[in-house]
Coordinates of C-alpha atoms in Angstrom, one line a residue:
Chain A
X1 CA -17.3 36.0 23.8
X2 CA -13.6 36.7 24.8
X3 CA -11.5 36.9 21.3
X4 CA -8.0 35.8 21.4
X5 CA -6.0 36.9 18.4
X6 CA -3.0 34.6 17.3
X7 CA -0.8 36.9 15.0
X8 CA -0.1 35.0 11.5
X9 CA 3.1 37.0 10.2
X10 CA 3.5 33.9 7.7
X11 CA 6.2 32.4 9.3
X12 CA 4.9 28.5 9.6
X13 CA 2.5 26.6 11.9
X14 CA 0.4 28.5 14.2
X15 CA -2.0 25.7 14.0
X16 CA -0.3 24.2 17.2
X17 CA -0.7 27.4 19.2
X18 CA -4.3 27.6 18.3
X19 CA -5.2 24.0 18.5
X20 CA -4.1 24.7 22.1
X21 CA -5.6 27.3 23.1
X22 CA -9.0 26.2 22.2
X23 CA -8.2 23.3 23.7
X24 CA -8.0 24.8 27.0
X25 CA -10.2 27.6 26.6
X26 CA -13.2 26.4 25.1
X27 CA -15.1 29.7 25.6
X28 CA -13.0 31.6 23.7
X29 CA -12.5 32.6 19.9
X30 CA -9.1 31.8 18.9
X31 CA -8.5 33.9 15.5
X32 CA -5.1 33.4 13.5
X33 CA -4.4 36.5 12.0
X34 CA -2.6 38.9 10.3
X35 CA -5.4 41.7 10.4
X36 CA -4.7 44.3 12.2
X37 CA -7.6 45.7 13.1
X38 CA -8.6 42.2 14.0
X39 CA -5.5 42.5 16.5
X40 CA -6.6 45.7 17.2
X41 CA -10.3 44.5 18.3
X42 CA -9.6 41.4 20.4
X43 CA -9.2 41.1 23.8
X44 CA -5.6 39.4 24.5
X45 CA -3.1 38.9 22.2
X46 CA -0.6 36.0 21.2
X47 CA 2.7 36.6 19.7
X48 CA 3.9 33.5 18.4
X49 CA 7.0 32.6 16.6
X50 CA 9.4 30.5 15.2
X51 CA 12.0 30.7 12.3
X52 CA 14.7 33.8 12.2
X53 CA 14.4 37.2 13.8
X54 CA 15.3 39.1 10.5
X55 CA 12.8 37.2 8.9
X56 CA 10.2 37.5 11.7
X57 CA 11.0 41.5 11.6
X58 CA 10.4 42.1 8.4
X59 CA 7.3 40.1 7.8
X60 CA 5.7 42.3 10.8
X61 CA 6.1 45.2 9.1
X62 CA 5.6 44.0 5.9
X63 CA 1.9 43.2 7.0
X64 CA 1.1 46.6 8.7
X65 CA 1.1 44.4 12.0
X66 CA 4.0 46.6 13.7
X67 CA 1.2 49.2 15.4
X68 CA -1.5 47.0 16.2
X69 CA 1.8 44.5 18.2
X70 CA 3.1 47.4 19.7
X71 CA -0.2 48.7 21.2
X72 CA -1.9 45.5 22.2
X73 CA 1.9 45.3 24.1
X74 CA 1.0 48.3 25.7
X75 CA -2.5 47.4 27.1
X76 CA -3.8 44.1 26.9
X77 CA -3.2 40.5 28.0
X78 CA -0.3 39.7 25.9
X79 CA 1.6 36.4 25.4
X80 CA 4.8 36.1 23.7
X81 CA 6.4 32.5 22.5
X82 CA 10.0 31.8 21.5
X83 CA 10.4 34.3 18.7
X84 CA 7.5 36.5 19.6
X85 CA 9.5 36.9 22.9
X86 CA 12.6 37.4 21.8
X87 CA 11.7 40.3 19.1
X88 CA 10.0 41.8 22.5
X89 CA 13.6 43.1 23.2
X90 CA 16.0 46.0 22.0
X91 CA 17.8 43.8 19.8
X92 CA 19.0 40.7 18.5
X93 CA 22.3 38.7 17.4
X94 CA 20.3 37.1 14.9
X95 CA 21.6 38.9 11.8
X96 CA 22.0 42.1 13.9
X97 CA 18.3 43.1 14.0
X98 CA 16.2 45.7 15.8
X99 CA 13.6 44.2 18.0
X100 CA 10.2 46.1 18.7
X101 CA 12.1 47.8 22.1
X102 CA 9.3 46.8 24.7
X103 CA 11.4 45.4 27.0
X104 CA 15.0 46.7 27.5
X105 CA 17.8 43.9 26.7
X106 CA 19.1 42.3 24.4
X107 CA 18.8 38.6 22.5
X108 CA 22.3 36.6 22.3
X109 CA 23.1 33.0 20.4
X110 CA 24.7 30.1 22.8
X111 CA 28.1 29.5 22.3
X112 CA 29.9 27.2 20.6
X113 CA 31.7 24.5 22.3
X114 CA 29.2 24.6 25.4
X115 CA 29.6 21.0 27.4
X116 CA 28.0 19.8 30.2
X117 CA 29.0 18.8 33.8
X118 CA 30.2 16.2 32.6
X119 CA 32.4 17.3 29.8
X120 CA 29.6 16.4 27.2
X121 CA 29.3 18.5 24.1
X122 CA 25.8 20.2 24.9
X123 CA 24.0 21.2 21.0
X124 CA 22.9 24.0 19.6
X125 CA 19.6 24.8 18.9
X126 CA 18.8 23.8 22.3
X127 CA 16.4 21.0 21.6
X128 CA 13.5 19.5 23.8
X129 CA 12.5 19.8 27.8
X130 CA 14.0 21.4 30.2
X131 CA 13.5 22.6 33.5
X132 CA 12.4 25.8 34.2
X133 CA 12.7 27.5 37.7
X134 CA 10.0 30.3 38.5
X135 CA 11.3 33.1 39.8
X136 CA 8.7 35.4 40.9
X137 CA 4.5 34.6 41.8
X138 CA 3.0 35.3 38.1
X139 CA -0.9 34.4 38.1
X140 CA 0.7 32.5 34.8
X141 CA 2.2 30.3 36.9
X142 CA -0.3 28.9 38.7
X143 CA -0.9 25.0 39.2
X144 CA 1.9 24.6 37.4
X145 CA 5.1 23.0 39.3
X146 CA 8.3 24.6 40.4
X147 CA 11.2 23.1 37.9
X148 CA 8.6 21.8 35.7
X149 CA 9.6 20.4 32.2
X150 CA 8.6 22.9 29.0
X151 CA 9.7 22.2 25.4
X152 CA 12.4 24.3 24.0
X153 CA 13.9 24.7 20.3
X154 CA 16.3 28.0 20.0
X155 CA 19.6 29.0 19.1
X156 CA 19.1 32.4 20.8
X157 CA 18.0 33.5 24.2
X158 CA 17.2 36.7 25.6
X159 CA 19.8 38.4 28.0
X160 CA 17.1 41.3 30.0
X161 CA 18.2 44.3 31.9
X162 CA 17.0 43.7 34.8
X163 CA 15.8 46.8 37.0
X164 CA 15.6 50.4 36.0
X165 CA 12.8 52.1 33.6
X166 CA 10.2 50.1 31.3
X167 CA 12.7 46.8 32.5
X168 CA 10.5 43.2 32.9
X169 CA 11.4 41.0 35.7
X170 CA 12.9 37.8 35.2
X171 CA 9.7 35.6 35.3
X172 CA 11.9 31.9 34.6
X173 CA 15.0 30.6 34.4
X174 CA 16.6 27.9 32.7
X175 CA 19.6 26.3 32.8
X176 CA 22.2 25.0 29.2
X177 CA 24.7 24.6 31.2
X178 CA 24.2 28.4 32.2
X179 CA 21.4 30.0 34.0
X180 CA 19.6 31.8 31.2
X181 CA 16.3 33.8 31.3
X182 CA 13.7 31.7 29.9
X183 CA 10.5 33.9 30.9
X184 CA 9.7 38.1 31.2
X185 CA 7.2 39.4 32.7
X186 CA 6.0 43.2 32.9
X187 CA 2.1 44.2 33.7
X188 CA 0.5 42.8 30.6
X189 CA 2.7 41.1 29.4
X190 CA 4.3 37.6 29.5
X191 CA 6.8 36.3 27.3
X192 CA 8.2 32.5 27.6
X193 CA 11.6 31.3 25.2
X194 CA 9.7 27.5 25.7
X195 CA 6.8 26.9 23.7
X196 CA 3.5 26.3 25.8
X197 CA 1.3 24.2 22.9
X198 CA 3.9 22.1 22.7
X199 CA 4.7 21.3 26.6
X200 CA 2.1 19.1 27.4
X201 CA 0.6 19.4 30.6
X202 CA 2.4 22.0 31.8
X203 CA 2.3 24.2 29.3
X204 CA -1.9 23.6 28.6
X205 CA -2.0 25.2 32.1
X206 CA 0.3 28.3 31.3
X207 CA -2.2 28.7 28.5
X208 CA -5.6 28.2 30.2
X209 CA -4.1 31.1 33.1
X210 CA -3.4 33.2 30.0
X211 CA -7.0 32.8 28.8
X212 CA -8.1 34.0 31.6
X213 CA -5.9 36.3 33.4
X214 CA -6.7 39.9 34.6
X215 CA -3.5 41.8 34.5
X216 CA -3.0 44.4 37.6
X217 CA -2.2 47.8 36.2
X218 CA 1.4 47.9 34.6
X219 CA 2.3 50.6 37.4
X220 CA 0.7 49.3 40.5
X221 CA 2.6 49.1 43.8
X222 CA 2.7 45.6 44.1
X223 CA 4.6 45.4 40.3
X224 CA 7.0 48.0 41.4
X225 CA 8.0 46.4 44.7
X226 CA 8.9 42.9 42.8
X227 CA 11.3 45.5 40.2
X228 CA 12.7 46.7 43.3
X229 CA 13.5 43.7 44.9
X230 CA 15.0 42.1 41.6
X231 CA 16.8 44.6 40.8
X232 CA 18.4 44.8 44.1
Chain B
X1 CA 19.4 20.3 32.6
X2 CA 18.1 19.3 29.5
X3 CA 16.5 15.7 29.2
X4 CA 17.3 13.3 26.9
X5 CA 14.3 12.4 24.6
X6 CA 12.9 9.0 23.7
X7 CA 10.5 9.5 20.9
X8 CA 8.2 7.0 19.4
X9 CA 8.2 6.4 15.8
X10 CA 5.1 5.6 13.6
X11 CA 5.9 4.5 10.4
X12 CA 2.4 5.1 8.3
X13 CA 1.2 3.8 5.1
X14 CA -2.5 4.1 4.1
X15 CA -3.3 5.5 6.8
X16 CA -2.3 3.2 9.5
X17 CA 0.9 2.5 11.5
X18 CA 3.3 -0.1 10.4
X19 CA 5.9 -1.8 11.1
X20 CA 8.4 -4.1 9.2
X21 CA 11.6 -5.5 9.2
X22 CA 15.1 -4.0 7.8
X23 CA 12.3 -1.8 5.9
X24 CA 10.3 -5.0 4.1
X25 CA 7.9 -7.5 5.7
X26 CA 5.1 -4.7 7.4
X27 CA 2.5 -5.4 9.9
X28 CA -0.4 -3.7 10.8
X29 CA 0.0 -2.0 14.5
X30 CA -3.3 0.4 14.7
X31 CA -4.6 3.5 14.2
X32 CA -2.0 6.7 14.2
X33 CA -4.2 9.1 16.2
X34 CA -5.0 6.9 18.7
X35 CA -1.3 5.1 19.1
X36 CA -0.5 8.9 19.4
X37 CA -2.4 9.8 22.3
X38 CA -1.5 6.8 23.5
X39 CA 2.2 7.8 23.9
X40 CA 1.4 11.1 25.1
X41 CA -0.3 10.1 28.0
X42 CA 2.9 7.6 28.7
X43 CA 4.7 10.9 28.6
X44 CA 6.4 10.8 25.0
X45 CA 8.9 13.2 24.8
X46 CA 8.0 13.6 21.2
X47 CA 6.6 12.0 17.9
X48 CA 8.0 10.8 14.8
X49 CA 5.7 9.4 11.7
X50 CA 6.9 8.7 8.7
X51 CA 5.1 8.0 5.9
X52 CA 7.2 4.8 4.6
X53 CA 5.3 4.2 1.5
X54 CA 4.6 8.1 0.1
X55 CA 6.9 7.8 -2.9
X56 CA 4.0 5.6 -4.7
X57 CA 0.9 6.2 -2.4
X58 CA -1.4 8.5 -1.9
X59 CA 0.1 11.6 0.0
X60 CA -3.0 13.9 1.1
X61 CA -4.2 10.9 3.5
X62 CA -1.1 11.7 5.5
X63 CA -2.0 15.8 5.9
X64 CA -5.7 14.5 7.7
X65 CA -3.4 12.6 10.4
X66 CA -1.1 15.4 10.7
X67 CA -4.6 17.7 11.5
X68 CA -5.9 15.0 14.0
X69 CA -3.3 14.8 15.6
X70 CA -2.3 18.2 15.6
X71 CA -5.6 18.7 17.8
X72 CA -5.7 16.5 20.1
X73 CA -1.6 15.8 20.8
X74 CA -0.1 18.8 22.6
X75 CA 3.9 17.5 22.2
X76 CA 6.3 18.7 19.3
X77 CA 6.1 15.8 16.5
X78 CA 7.9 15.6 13.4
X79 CA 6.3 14.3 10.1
X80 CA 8.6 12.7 6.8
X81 CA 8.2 10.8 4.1
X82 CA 7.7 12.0 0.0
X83 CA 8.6 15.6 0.7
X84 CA 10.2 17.2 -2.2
X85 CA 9.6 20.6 -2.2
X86 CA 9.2 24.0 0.3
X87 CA 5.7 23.9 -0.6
X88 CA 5.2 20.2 0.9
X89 CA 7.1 21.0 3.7
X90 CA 4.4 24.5 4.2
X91 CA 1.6 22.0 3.9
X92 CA 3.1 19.6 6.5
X93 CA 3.8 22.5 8.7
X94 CA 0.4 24.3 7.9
X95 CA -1.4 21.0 9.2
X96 CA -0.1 21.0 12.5
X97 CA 3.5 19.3 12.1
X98 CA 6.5 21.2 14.2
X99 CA 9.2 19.7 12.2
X100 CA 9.4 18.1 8.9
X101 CA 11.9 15.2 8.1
X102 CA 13.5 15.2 4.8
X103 CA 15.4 11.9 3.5
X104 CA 15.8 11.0 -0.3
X105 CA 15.1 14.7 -1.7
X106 CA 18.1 16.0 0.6
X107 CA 19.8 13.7 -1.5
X108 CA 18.6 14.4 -5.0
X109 CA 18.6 18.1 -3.9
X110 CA 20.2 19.3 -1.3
X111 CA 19.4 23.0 -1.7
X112 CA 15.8 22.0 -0.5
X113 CA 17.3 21.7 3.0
X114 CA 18.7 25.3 2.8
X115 CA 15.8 26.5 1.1
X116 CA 13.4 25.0 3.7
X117 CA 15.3 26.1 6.3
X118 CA 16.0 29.6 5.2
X119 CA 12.4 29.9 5.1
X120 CA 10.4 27.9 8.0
X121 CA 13.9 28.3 10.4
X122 CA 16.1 25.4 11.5
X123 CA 14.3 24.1 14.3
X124 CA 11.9 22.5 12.6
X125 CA 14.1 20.8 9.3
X126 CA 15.0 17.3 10.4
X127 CA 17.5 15.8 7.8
X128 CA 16.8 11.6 8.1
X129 CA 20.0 10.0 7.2
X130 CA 19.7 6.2 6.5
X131 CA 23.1 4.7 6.7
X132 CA 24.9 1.3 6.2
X133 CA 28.0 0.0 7.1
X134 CA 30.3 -0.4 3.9
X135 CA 31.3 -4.2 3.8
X136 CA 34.9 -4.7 2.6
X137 CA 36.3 -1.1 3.5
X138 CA 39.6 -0.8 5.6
X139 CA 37.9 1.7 7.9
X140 CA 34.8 2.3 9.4
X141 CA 32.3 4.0 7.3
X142 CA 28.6 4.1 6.5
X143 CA 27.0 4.9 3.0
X144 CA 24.2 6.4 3.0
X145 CA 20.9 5.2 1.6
X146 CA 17.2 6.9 -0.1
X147 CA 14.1 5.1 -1.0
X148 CA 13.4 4.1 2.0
X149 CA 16.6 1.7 2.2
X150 CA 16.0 0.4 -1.5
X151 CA 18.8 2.3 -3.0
X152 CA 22.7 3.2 -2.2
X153 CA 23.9 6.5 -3.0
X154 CA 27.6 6.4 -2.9
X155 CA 27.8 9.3 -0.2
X156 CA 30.0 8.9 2.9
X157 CA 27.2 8.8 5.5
X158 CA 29.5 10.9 7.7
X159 CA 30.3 13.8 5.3
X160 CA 26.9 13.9 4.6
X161 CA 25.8 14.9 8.1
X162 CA 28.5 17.6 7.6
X163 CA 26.5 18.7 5.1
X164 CA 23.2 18.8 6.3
X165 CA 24.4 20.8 9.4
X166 CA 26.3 23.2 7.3
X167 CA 23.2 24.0 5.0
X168 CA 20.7 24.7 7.3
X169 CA 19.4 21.1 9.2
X170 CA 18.2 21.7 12.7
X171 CA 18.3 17.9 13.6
X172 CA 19.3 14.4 12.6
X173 CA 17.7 11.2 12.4
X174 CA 20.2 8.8 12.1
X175 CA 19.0 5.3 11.1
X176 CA 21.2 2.6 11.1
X177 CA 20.1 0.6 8.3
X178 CA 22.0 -2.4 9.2
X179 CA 20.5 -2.7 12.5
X180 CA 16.7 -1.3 11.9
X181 CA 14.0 -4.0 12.6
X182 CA 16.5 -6.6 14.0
X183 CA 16.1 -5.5 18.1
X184 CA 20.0 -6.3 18.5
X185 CA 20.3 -2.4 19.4
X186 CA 21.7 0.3 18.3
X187 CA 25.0 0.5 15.9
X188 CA 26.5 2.8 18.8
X189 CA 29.7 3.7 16.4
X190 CA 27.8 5.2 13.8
X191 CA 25.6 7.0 16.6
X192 CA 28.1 8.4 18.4
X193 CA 30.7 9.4 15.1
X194 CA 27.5 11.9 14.2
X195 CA 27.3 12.8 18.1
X196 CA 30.6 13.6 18.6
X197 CA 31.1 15.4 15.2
X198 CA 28.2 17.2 15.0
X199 CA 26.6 21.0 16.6
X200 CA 23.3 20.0 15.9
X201 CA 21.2 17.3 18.2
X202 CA 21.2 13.8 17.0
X203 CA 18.5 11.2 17.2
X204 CA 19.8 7.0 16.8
X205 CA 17.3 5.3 15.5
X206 CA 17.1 1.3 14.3
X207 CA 17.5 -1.7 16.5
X208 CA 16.2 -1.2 19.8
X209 CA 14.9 -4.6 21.0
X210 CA 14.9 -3.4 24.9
X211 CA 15.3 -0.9 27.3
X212 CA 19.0 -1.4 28.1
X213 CA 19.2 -0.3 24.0
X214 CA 18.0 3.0 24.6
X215 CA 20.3 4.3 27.8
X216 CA 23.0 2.5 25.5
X217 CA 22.2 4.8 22.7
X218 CA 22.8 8.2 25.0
X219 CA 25.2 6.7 27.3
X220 CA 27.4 5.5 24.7
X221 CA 26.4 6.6 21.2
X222 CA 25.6 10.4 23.3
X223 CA 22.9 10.6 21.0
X224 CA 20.7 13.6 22.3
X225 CA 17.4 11.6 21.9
X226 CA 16.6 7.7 21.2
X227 CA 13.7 6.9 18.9
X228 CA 12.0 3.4 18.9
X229 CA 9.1 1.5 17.5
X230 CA 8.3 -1.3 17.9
X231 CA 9.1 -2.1 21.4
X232 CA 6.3 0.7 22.1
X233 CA 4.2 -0.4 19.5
X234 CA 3.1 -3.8 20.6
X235 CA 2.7 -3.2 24.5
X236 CA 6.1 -4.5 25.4
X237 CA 7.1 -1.8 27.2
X238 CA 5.9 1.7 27.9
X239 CA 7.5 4.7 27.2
X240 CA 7.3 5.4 30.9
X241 CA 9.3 2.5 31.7
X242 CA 11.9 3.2 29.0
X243 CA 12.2 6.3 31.2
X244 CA 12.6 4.9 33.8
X245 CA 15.0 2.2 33.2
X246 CA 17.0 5.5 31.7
X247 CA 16.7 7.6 35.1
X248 CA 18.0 4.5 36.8
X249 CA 21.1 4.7 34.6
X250 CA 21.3 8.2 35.4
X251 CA 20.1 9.8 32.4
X252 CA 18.5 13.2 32.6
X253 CA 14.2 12.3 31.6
X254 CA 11.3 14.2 31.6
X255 CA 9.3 11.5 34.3

């Protein structure tokens, strides 16, 4: 039976994001936590999230998870959500804090003061659904509509180098009122700002293709062409 | 761009959803999990229950909703109602709730709000601000309200939303206290003095008695999401055509 680990790093409800998952993926043994050989042992991994990065940091290591995250990064079918994609990158804004380094960038807080097209005060966390435009083929993607709606609640979004070595390509963007990138993807992984478990529809089917999804090989010559072309 | 939301509220005592008017007089409108699902499938943006009657009721009934709904309802909902402390606000969150609404014990201690947030992040600490207009005051203002409406406060409705922002609330759910129940829409001055003055999104809430009450509340109280009850509640109107009586205004929805 396939085993998909949800990491617990006690930061609040990861009862939606399993509830989900089993929801889609019937077959499958959705196991919330913080274990790490239990991480170590299953065969794709979820990095969830919510709350501060600090915070989020911290716990990680405090529970001995840091390894087991950063190998199952390395090698298996791995899902980062909201936090759990932002502490993906270099660093963060968030209280100035080091991020696990898997994919080169950086994390950055919206502005103050942002307003819309029409000269309306847009808030900050940036709260509910928004469109999210897929910019490259992703087997994550599929049967799920260009521009679709997901659910969003941050204050911080990743800012990705795009192109040279180890860099992700830009899997999604998002627009408040800027174009922001909302989705990374690199080999194994896949890393989304929005919160599938909570995006109805749309986001049960971003789940259900990670439950089953057969990364190619991190350094195969299709992956490389799409860096090329992005970076170009 | 980012949609507006329209959210449907369940207001929950002993285990059912309820519904009164200017917060006395309830009637029985059905089973939560069910009028749940109900408003997922007509595409609700999100959910709202709040347990009205927790301050002398039993409290646990309202943690075996939270899980049932939690499993079967794939949208971000938002649970209040007798939470006093960061451990009720873990137990909310550990049965499935994304965001936890906190009323009267933001009043009688507002640390909680920056201790719950501190802890379980911003996004998912909704501050509920009941609020009424003063009577007899030579400018507008609003007090604000605990106990479910039973009992003023003193507190400028306006500086507490200052506040709340400033110590850590993701959210507000402003609930206009003079309007809630009557279906004469929204008090759009009070909505849109939080909208205007504050960061963080706001939610008007109270008097919605039709559609048009709704694209008012964005259009001209800018609130960032509308929340209603009993229009939905009934079979009046679905949320689906709330939406799109909204996209026909030209507000940004999720269809």
């Amino acid at each position: 039976m396939s085993t998909i680990a949800v990491i617990d790093y006690g930061m609040g409800n990861l009862r939606s994001v399993s509830k989900a998952i089993e929801h889609v993926a019937p077959g499958a043994q959705v196991c919330v936590t913080d274990d790490p050989s239990v991480v170590r042992s299953a065969e794709r991994v979820v990095f969830p999230g919510q709350g501060a990065m600090p915070d989020c940091m911290r716990e990680l290591r405090g529970r001995g998870l840091y390894e087991a995250v950063m190998d199952a990064a390395r090698d298996k079918p791995f899902l980062g959500i909201c936090i759990g994609l932002q502490m993906l990158f270099d660093r963060s804004e968030e209280g100035d804090t080091p991020g696990l380094g898997v994919l080169p960038g950086r994390v950055r807080r919206f502005a103050h003061d942002l307003k819309d097209a029409a000269g309306q005060k847009l808030k900050v966390p940036h709260m509910g659904w928004n469109e999210v435009e897929q910019r490259i083929e992703h087997p994550l993607w599929k049967g799920i509509a260009q521009n679709a709606r997901f659910y969003f609640v941050h204050s911080y979004y990743p800012d990705p180098v795009v192109g040279g070595p180890g860099a992700g390509l830009t899997a999604g963007v998002s627009r408040y009122p800027a174009e922001f990138s909302c989705a990374a993807a690199r080999g194994n992984l896949f890393a989304v700002q929005f919160h599938p478990e909570k995006s109805a529809a749309a986001g049960l089917q971003l789940l259900a293709n990670f439950a089953s999804w057969t990364p190619l090989n991190g350094s195969s010559a299709a992956v490389q062409a799409r860096l090329r072309d992005q970076s170009t | 761009m980012l949609a507006k939301r329209i959210i449907p509220c369940l207001d929950v005592t002993a285990g059912r959803v309820v519904k009164g008017i200017n917060f006395v007089g309830l009637r029985d409108a059905g089973d939560p999990v069910e009028i749940a699902r109900r408003y997922d499938d007509q595409g609700a943006d999100e959910l709202t229950f709040l347990d009205i009657t927790a301050s002398s009721d039993d409290r646990d009934l309202i943690l075996h909703i939270i899980e049932s709904v939690a499993a079967q309802v794939f949208i971000p909902f938002t649970v209040g109602g007798g939470v006093r402390s960061v451990n009720d606000v873990r137990r909310l969150l550990n049965a499935g709730a994304d965001k936890v609404s906190i009323n009267t014990s933001a009043v009688q201690n507002p640390q909680l709000v920056a201790d719950a947030s501190g802890r379980y992040g911003a996004q998912c600490i909704v501050v509920a601000i009941d609020a009424k207009r003063v009577v007899n005051s030579e400018t507008l203002r609003w007090e604000v309200y605990t106990h479910g409406g039973r009992k003023a406060t003193g507190i400028d409705a306006l500086e507490w939303g200052r506040k709340m922002q400033a110590l850590g609330a993701g959210e507000i759910l402003l609930t206009s206290m003079d309007r809630d129940g009557t279906r004469v829409g929204f008090d759009i001055e009070l909505t849109r003095a939080f909208s205007d003055m504050l960061e963080i999104p706001v939610i008007a809430s109270g008097g919605v008695g039709g559609l048009a009450h709704l694209a008012d509340g964005v259009l001209q109280g800018r609130a960032d999401a509308v929340l209603a009850a009993s229009i939905f509640h009934y079979g009046e109107f679905t949320v689906r055509q709330a939406k799109e009586h909204m996209a026909g205004k030209g507000i940004e929805v999720r269809l």
